[in-house]
Coordinates of C-alpha atoms and ligand atoms in Angstrom, one line a residue:
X22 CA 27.8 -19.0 -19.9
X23 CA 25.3 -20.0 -16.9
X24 CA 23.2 -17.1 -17.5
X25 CA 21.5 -15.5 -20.2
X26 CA 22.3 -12.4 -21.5
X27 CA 20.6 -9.5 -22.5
X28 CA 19.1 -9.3 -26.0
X29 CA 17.2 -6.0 -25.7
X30 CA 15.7 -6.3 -29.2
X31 CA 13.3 -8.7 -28.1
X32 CA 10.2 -8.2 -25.5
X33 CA 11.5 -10.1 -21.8
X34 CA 8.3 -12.7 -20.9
X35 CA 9.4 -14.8 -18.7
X36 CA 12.5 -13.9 -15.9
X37 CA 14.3 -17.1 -17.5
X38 CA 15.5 -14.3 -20.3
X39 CA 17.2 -12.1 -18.1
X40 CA 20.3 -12.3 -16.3
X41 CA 19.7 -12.6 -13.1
X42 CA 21.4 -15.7 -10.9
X43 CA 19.9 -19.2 -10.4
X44 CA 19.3 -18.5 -7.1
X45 CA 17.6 -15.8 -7.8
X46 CA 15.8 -17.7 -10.2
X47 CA 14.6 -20.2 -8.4
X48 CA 13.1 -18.0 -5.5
X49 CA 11.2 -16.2 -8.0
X50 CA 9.8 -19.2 -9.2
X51 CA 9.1 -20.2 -5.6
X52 CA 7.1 -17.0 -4.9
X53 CA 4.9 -17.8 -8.3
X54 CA 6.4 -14.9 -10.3
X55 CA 7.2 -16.2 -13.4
X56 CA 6.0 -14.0 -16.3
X57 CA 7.1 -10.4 -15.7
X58 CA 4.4 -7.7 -15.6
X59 CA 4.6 -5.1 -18.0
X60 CA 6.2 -2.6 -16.2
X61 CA 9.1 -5.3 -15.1
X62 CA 9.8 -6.5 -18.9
X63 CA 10.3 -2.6 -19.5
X64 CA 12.3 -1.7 -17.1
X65 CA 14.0 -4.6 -15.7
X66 CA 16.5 -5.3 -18.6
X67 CA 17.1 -0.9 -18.7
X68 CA 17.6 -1.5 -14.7
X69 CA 20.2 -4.3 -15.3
X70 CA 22.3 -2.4 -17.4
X71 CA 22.5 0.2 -14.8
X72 CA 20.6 2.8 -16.2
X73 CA 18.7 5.5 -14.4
X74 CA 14.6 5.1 -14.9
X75 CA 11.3 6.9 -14.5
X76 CA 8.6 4.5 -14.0
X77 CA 4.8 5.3 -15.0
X78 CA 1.9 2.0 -13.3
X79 CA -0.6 1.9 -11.7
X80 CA -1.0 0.2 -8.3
X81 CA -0.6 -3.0 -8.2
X82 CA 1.6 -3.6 -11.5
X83 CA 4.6 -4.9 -9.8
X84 CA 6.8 -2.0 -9.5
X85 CA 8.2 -3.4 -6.0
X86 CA 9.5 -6.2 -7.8
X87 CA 11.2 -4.3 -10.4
X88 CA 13.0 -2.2 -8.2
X89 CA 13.6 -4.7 -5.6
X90 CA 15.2 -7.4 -8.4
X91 CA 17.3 -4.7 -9.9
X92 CA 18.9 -3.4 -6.7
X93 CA 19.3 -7.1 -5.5
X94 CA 21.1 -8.1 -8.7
X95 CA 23.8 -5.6 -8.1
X96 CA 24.3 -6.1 -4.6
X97 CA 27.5 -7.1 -2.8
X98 CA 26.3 -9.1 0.1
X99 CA 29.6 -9.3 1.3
X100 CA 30.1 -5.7 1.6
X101 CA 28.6 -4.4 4.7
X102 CA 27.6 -1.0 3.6
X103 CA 24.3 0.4 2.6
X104 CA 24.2 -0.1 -1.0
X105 CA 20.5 0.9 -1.4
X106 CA 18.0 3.3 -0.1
X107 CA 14.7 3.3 -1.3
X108 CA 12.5 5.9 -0.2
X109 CA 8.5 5.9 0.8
X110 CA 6.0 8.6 1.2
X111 CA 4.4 6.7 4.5
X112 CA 5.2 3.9 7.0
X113 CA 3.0 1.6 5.6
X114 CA 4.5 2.0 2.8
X115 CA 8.3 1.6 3.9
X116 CA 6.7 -1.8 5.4
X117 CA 5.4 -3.4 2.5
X118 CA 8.3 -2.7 0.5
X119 CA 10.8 -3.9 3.3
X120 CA 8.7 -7.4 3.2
X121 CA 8.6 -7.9 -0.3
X122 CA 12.5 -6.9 -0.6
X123 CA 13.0 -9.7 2.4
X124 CA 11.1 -12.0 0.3
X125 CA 13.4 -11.6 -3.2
X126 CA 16.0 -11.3 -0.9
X127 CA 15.8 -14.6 0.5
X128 CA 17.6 -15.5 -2.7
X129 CA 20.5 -13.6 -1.5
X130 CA 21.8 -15.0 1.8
X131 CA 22.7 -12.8 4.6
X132 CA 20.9 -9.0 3.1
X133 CA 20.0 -6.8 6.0
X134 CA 17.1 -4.6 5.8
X135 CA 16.1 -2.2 8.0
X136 CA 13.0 0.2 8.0
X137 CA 13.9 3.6 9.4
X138 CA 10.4 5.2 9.8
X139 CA 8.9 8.8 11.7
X140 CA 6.7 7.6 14.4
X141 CA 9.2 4.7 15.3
X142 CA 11.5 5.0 18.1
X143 CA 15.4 6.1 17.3
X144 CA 16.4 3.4 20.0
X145 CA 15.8 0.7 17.7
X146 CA 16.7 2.2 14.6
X147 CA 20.3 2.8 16.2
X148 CA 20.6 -0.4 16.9
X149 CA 20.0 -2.0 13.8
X150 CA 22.0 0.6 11.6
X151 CA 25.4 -0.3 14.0
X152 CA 24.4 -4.1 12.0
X153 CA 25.6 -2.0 8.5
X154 CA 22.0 -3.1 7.1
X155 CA 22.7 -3.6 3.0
X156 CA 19.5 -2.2 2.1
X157 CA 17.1 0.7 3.9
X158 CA 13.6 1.4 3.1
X159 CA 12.5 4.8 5.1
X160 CA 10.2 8.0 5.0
X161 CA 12.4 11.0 4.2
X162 CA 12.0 12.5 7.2
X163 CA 13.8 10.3 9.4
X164 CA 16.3 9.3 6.6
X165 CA 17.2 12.5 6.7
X166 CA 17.5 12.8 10.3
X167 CA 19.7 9.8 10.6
X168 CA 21.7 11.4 7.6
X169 CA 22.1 14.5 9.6
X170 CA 23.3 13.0 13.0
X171 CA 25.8 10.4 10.9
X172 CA 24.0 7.2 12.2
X173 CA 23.1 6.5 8.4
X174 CA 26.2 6.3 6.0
X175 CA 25.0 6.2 2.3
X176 CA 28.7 6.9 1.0
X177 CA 28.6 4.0 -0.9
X178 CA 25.1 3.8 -2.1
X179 CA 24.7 2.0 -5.8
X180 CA 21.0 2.0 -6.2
X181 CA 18.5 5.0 -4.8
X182 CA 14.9 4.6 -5.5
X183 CA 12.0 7.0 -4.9
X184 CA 8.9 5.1 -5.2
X185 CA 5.4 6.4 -4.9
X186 CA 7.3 9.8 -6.0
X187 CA 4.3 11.6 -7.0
X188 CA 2.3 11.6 -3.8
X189 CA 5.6 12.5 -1.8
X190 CA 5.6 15.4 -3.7
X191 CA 1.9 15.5 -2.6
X192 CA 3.2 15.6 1.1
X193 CA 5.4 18.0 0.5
X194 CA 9.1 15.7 1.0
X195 CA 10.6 17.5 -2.1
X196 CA 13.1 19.1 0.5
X197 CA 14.1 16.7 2.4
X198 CA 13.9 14.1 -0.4
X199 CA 16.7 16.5 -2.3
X200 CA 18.7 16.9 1.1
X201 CA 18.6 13.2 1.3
X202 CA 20.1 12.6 -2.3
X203 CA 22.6 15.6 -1.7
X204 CA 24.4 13.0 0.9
X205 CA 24.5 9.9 -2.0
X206 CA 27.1 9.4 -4.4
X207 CA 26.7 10.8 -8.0
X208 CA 27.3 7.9 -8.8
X209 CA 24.3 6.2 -8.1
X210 CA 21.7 4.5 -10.0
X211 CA 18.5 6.6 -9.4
X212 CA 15.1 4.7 -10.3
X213 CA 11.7 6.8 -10.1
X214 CA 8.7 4.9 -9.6
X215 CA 5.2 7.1 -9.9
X216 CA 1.6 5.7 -10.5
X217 CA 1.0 9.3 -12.0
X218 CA 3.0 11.5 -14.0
X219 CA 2.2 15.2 -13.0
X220 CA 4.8 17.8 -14.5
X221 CA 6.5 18.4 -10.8
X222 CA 7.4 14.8 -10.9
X223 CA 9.6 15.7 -14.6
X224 CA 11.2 18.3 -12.7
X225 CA 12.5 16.2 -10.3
X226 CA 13.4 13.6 -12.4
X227 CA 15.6 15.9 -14.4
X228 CA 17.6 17.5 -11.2
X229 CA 18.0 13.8 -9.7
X230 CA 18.5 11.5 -12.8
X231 CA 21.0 11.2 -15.6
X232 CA 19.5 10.6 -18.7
X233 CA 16.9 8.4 -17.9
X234 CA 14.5 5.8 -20.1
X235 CA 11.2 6.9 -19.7
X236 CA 8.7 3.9 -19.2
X237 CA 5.1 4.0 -19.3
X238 CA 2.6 1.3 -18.8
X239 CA -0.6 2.0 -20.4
X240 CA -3.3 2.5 -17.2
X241 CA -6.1 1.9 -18.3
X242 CA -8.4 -0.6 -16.9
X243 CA -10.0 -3.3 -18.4
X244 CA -14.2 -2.6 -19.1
X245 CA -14.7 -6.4 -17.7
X246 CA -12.7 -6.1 -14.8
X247 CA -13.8 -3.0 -13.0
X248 CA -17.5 -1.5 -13.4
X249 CA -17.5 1.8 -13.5
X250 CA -20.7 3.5 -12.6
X251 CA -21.1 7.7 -12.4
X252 CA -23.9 9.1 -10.8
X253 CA -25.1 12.7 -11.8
X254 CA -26.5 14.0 -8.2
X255 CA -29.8 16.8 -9.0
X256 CA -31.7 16.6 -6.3
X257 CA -30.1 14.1 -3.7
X258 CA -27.2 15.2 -1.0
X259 CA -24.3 13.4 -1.9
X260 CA -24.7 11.9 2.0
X261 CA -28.1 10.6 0.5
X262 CA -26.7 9.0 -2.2
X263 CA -24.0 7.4 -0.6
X264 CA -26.3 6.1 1.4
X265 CA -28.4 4.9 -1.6
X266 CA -24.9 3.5 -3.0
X267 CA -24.7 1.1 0.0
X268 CA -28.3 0.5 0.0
X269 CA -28.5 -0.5 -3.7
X270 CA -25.0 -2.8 -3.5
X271 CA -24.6 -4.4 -0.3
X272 CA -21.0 -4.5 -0.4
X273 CA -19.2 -6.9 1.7
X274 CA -16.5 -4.1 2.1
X275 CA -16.1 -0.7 0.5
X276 CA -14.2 2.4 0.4
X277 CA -15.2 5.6 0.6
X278 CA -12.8 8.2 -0.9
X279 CA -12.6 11.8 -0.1
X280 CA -11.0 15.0 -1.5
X281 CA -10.6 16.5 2.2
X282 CA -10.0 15.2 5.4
X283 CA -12.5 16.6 7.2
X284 CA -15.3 15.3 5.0
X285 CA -13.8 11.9 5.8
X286 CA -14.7 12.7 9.6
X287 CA -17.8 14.3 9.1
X288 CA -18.9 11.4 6.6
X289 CA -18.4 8.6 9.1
X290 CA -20.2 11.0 11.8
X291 CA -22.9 10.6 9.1
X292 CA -22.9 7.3 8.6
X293 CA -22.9 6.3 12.3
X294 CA -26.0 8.6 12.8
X295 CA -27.6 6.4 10.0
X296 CA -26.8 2.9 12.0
X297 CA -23.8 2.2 9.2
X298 CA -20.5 1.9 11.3
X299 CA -17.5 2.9 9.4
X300 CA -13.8 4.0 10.2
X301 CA -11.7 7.7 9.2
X302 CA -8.8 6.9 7.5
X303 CA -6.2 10.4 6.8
X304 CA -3.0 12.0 7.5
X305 CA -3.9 14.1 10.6
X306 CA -4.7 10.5 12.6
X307 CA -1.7 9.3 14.7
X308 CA 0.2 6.7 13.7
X309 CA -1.6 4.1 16.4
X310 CA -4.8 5.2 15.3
X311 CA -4.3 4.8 11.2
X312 CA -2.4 0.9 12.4
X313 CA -6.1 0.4 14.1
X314 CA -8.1 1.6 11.6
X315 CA -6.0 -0.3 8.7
X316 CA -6.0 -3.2 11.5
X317 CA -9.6 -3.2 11.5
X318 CA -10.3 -2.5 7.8
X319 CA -8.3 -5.6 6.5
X320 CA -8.8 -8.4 9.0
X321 CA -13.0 -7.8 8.0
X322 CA -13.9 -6.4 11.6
X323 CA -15.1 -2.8 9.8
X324 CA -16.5 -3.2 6.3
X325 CA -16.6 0.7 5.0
X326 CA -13.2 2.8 5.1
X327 CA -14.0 6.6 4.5
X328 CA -10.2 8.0 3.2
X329 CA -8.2 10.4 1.9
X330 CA -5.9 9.3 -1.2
X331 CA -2.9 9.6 0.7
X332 CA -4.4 7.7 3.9
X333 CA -5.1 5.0 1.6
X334 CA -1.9 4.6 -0.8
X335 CA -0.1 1.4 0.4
X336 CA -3.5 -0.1 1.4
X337 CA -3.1 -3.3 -0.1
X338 CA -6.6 -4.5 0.4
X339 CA -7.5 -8.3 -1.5
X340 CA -10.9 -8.2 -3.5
X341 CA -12.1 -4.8 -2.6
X342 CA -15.6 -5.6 -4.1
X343 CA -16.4 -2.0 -4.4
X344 CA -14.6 1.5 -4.3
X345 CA -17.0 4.7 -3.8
X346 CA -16.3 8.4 -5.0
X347 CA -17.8 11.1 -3.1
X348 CA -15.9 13.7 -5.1
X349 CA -13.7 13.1 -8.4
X350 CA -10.5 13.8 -7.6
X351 CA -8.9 16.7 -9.6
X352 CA -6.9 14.4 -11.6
X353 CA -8.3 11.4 -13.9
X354 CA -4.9 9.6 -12.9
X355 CA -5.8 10.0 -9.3
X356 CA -9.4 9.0 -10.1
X357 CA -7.5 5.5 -12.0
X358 CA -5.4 4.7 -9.0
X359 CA -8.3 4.8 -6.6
X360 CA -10.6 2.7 -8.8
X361 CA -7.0 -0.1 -9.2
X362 CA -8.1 -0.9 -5.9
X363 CA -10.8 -2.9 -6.7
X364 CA -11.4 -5.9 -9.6
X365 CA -7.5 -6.6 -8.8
X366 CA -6.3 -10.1 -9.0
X367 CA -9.0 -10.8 -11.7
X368 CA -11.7 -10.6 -10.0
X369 CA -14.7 -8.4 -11.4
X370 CA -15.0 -4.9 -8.7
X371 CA -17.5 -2.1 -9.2
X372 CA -16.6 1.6 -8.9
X373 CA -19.1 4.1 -8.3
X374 CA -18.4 8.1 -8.5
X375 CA -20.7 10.3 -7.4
X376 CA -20.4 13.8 -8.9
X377 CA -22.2 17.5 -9.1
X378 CA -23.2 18.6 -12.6
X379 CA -20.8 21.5 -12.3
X380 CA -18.1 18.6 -12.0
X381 CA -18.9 17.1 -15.4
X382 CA -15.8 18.0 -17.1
X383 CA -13.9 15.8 -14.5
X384 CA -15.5 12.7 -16.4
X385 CA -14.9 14.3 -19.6
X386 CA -11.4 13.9 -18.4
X387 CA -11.4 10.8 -17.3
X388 CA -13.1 9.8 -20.0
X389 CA -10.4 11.0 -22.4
X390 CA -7.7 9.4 -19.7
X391 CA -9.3 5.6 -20.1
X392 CA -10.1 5.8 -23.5
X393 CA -13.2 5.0 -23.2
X394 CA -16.9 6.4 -23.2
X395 CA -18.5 6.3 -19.6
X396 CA -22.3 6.2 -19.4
X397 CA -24.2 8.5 -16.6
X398 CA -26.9 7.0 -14.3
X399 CA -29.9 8.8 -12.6
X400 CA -29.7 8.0 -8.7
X401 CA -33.2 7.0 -9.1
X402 CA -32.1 3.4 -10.9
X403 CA -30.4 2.7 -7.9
X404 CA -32.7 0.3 -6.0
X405 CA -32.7 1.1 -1.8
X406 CA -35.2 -0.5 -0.8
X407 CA -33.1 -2.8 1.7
X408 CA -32.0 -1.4 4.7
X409 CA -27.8 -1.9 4.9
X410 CA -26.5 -3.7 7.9
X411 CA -23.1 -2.9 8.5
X412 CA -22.1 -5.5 10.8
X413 CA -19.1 -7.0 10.0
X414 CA -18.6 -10.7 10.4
X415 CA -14.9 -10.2 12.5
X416 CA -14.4 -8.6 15.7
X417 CA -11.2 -7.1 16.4
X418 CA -9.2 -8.1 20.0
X419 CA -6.4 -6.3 21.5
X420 CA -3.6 -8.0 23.6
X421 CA -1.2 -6.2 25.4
X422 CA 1.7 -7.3 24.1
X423 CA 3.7 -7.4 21.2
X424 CA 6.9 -8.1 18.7
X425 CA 9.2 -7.4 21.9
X426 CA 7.5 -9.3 24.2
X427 CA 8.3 -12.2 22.1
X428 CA 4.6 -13.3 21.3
X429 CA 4.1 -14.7 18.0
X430 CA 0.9 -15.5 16.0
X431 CA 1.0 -18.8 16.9
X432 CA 1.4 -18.6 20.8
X433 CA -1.9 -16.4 20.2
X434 CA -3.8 -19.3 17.9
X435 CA -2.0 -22.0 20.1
X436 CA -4.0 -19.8 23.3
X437 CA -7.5 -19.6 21.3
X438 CA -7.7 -23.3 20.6
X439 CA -6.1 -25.3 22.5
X440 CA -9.2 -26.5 24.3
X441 CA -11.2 -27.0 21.3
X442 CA -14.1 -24.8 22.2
X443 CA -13.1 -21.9 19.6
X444 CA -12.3 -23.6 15.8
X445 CA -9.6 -22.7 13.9
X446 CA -10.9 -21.0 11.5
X447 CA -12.6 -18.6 13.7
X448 CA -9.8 -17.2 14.2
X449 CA -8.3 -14.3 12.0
X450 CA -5.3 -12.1 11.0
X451 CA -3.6 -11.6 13.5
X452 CA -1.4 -8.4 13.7
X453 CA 1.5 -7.9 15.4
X454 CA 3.0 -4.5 16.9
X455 CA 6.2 -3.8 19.1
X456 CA 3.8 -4.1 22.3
X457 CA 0.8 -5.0 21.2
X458 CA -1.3 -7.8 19.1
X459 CA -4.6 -7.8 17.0
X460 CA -6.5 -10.6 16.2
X461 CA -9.7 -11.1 14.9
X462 CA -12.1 -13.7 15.8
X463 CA -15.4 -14.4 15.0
X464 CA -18.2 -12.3 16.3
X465 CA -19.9 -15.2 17.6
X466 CA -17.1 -16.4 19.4
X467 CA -16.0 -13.0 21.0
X468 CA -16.6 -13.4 24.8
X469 CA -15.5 -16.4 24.7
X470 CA -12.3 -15.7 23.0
X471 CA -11.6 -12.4 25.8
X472 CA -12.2 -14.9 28.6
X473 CA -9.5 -17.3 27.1
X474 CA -7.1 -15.2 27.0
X475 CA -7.9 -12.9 29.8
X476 CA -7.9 -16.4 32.2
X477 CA -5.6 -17.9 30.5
X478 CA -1.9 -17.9 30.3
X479 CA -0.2 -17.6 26.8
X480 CA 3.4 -18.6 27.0
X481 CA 2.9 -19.3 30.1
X482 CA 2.4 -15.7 30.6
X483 CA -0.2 -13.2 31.5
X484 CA -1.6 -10.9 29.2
X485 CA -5.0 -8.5 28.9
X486 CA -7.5 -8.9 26.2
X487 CA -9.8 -6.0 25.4
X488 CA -12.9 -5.5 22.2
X489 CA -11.4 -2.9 20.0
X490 CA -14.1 -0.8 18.7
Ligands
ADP163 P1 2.8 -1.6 -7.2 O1 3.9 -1.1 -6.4 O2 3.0 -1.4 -8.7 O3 1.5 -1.0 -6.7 P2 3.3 -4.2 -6.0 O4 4.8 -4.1 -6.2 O5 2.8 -3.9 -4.7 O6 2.6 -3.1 -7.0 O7 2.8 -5.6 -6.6 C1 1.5 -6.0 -6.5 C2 1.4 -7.5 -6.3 O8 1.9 -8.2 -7.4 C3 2.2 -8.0 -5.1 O9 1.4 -8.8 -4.3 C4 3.4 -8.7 -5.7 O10 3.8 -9.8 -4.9 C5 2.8 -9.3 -7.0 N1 3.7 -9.4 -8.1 C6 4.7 -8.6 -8.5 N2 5.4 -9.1 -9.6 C7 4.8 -10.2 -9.9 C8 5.0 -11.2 -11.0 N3 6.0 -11.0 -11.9 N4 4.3 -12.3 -11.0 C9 3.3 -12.5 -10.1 N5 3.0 -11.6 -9.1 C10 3.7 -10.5 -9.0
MG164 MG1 4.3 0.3 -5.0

């Protein structure tokens, strides 16, 4: 036998002990996965054998992977049917999913994914469902409009996965999430991913799995990764403190999480009346906006995000140095997630919560959650007596065009140094949309970057360069 089989008494380490093909194999190795994260040697060898599974990790434990390996190993390439559907509370979301399944994929010749996303024009999405795409990621929504006009065929689905299932419950998809599964065959293999594990998500579980392994991975955070610090507010305005907060760590980029979406509005009214420029992030933004704003958050051209928990799920944000709490979140497993977002990739973050007295059964509850005793600072050991500058080191450009104008990232660099006068690595992410491109350049080289490509002709073409504030 080629491959390995399955001995299930034994704990998988590294993907070598699991079944999966050499191709397969290989590309993991490739992308530098080769010990499986906790949640992967749970579930993986349960998700081989084809059973359903409910998934409890944080963010950032792998769960993609699992899924995406699992449904991968049982596809039929040569079969041009959908054979998977995964579903994903927001377009973000969908996105990151769809590019970490292209990237197992690649082991896999030939898979077709599609995206089919609200916000997105049909046009497309027509198109690229009359290619039979193997796999699509979407947000119920539009699934379920596709489902209902018959320009999606999941007749012959093998593998349906709702991930992030607890905060699409939050936004209220249970209907058109169960619509969606009434179209699939029963006889589909249903994984449930969740970084929490609220008593809704059970119910659903039970009317849309058959019998499945329950897996939890232990979320707590380690003490030397993440420093947690609570602040007890007497006499200070929380909009005080957070301006102590900033004061006292300098961070190089923060968020700033809020219960309400309002608050994350008036907060960043707030902040700009105290010279500290800082973006809204929530659900009632338009799509273009929240692309900006994450645009802007994670190519370093705004350094403090003010967001609401569902704004910010998918925000897959590199050494976050520091996460901020204006309110704890009625959940201690809400109040984990947010806090995963910082310290990750072993590097050391800081969380800071700041809370009302009335509020102090919150940390007793978190407390309890992470196992662990939490000490309580006075505001008054916080040290503010430098002034925070909020100036952020990027500056974000907008061209006018995009994807389907054919202009790539590097017809952009290519444009921005090709006379020399602008260095390489003044240049930054660049993002691309359908019809229109961010990059971010160095502050210092700003005007000289807009006259570039304003003057200029990139691919032999001319396009309009604007400052994106
Ligand atoms: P989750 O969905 O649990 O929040 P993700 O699936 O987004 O987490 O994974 C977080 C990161 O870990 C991604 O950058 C992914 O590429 C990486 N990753 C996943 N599995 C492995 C692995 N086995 N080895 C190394 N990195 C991994
Ligand atoms: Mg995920």
């Amino acid at each position: 036998m080629s491959t390995p089989s399955l001995n299930q008494s034994e704990p998988c380490r590294s993907f070598i002990q699991l079944p999966l093909s050499e191709a397969m194999q290989s590309n993991l190795n490739a992308l530098g996965y080769h010990e499986l994260t906790p949640i992967q040697a749970q579930c993986l060898p349960e998700i081989i054998n084809k059973k359903d599974v409910i998934a409890q990790a944080k963010t950032g434990s792998g769960k993609t992977a699992t899924f995406g390996i699992g449904l991968l190993h049982s596809l039929k390439p040569q079969i041009f049917q959908t054979q998977a559907l995964v579903i994903c509370p927001t377009r973000e979301l969908a996105e990151q999913v769809c590019n970490e399944l292209r990237r197992l994929a690649r082991a896999v010749p030939n898979t077709k994914i599609i995206t089919l996303c609200g916000g997105k024009a049909m046009a497309g999405q027509l198109a690229s469902l009359e290619k039979n795409p193997h796999i699509v990621v979407g947000t119920p929504g539009r699934l379920l409009q596709h489902l209902e006009k018959n320009t999606l065929d999941v007749s012959q689905l093998a593998t349906l996965v709702l991930d992030e299932a607890d905060r699409m419950l939050d936004m209220g998809f249970l209907n058109d999430i169960e619509q969606v599964i009434a179209k699939t065959p029963s006889s589909r293999q249903t994984l449930l991913f969740s970084a929490t594990y609220p008593d809704d998500i059970k119910k659903v579980s039970r009317s849309v799995q058959k019998n499945p392994v329950d897996i939890k991975v232990e979320s707590v955070h380690q003490e030397t990764q993440i420093q947690q610090h609570f602040y007890a507010l007497k006499t200070h305005s929380k909009e005080q403190a957070l301006l102590a907060v900033l004061k006292h760590y300098q961070p190089t980029s923060a968020v700033v999480f809020c219960n309400r979406k309002q608050q994350c509005d008036d907060l960043t009214q707030f902040l700009g009346q105290n010279g500290i420029s800082a973006k809204s992030l929530h659900g009632d933004l338009e799509q273009n906006d929240r692309d900006r704003v994450l645009v802007q958050f994670t190519n370093n051209s705004c350094r403090i995000l003010v967001a609401t928990d569902v704004a910010a799920r998918g925000l897959d944000i590199k050494e976050l140095p520091l996460v901020i709490n204006m309110d704890l979140p009625h959940e201690p497993e809400v109040y984990l997630h947010r806090i995963g977002r910082t310290g990750r990739a072993g590097s050391v973050g800081t969380a800071v919560s700041l809370f009302e007295p009335a509020d102090t059964p919150k940390v007793i509850a978190i407390e309890n959650v992470s196992k662990q005793a939490l000490p309580i600072n006075d505001l008054s050991t916080l040290n503010a007596a430098q002034p925070f500058n909020s100036e952020a080191t990027m500056v974000t450009l907008c061209i006018n065009g995009g994807r389907k104008d054919k202009l790539r990232a590097g017809d952009i660099l290519g444009a921005l140094t090709a006379k020399q006068t602008i260095a390489g690595d003044a240049i930054g992410k660049i993002d691309r949309f359908d019809r229109l491109t961010y990059v971010a350049v160095d502050r210092a080289v700003r005007d000289q970057a807009l006259k570039l490509l304003n003057n200029g002709k990139v691919k032999g073409r001319q396009f309009k360069a604007r400052v994106v504030n």
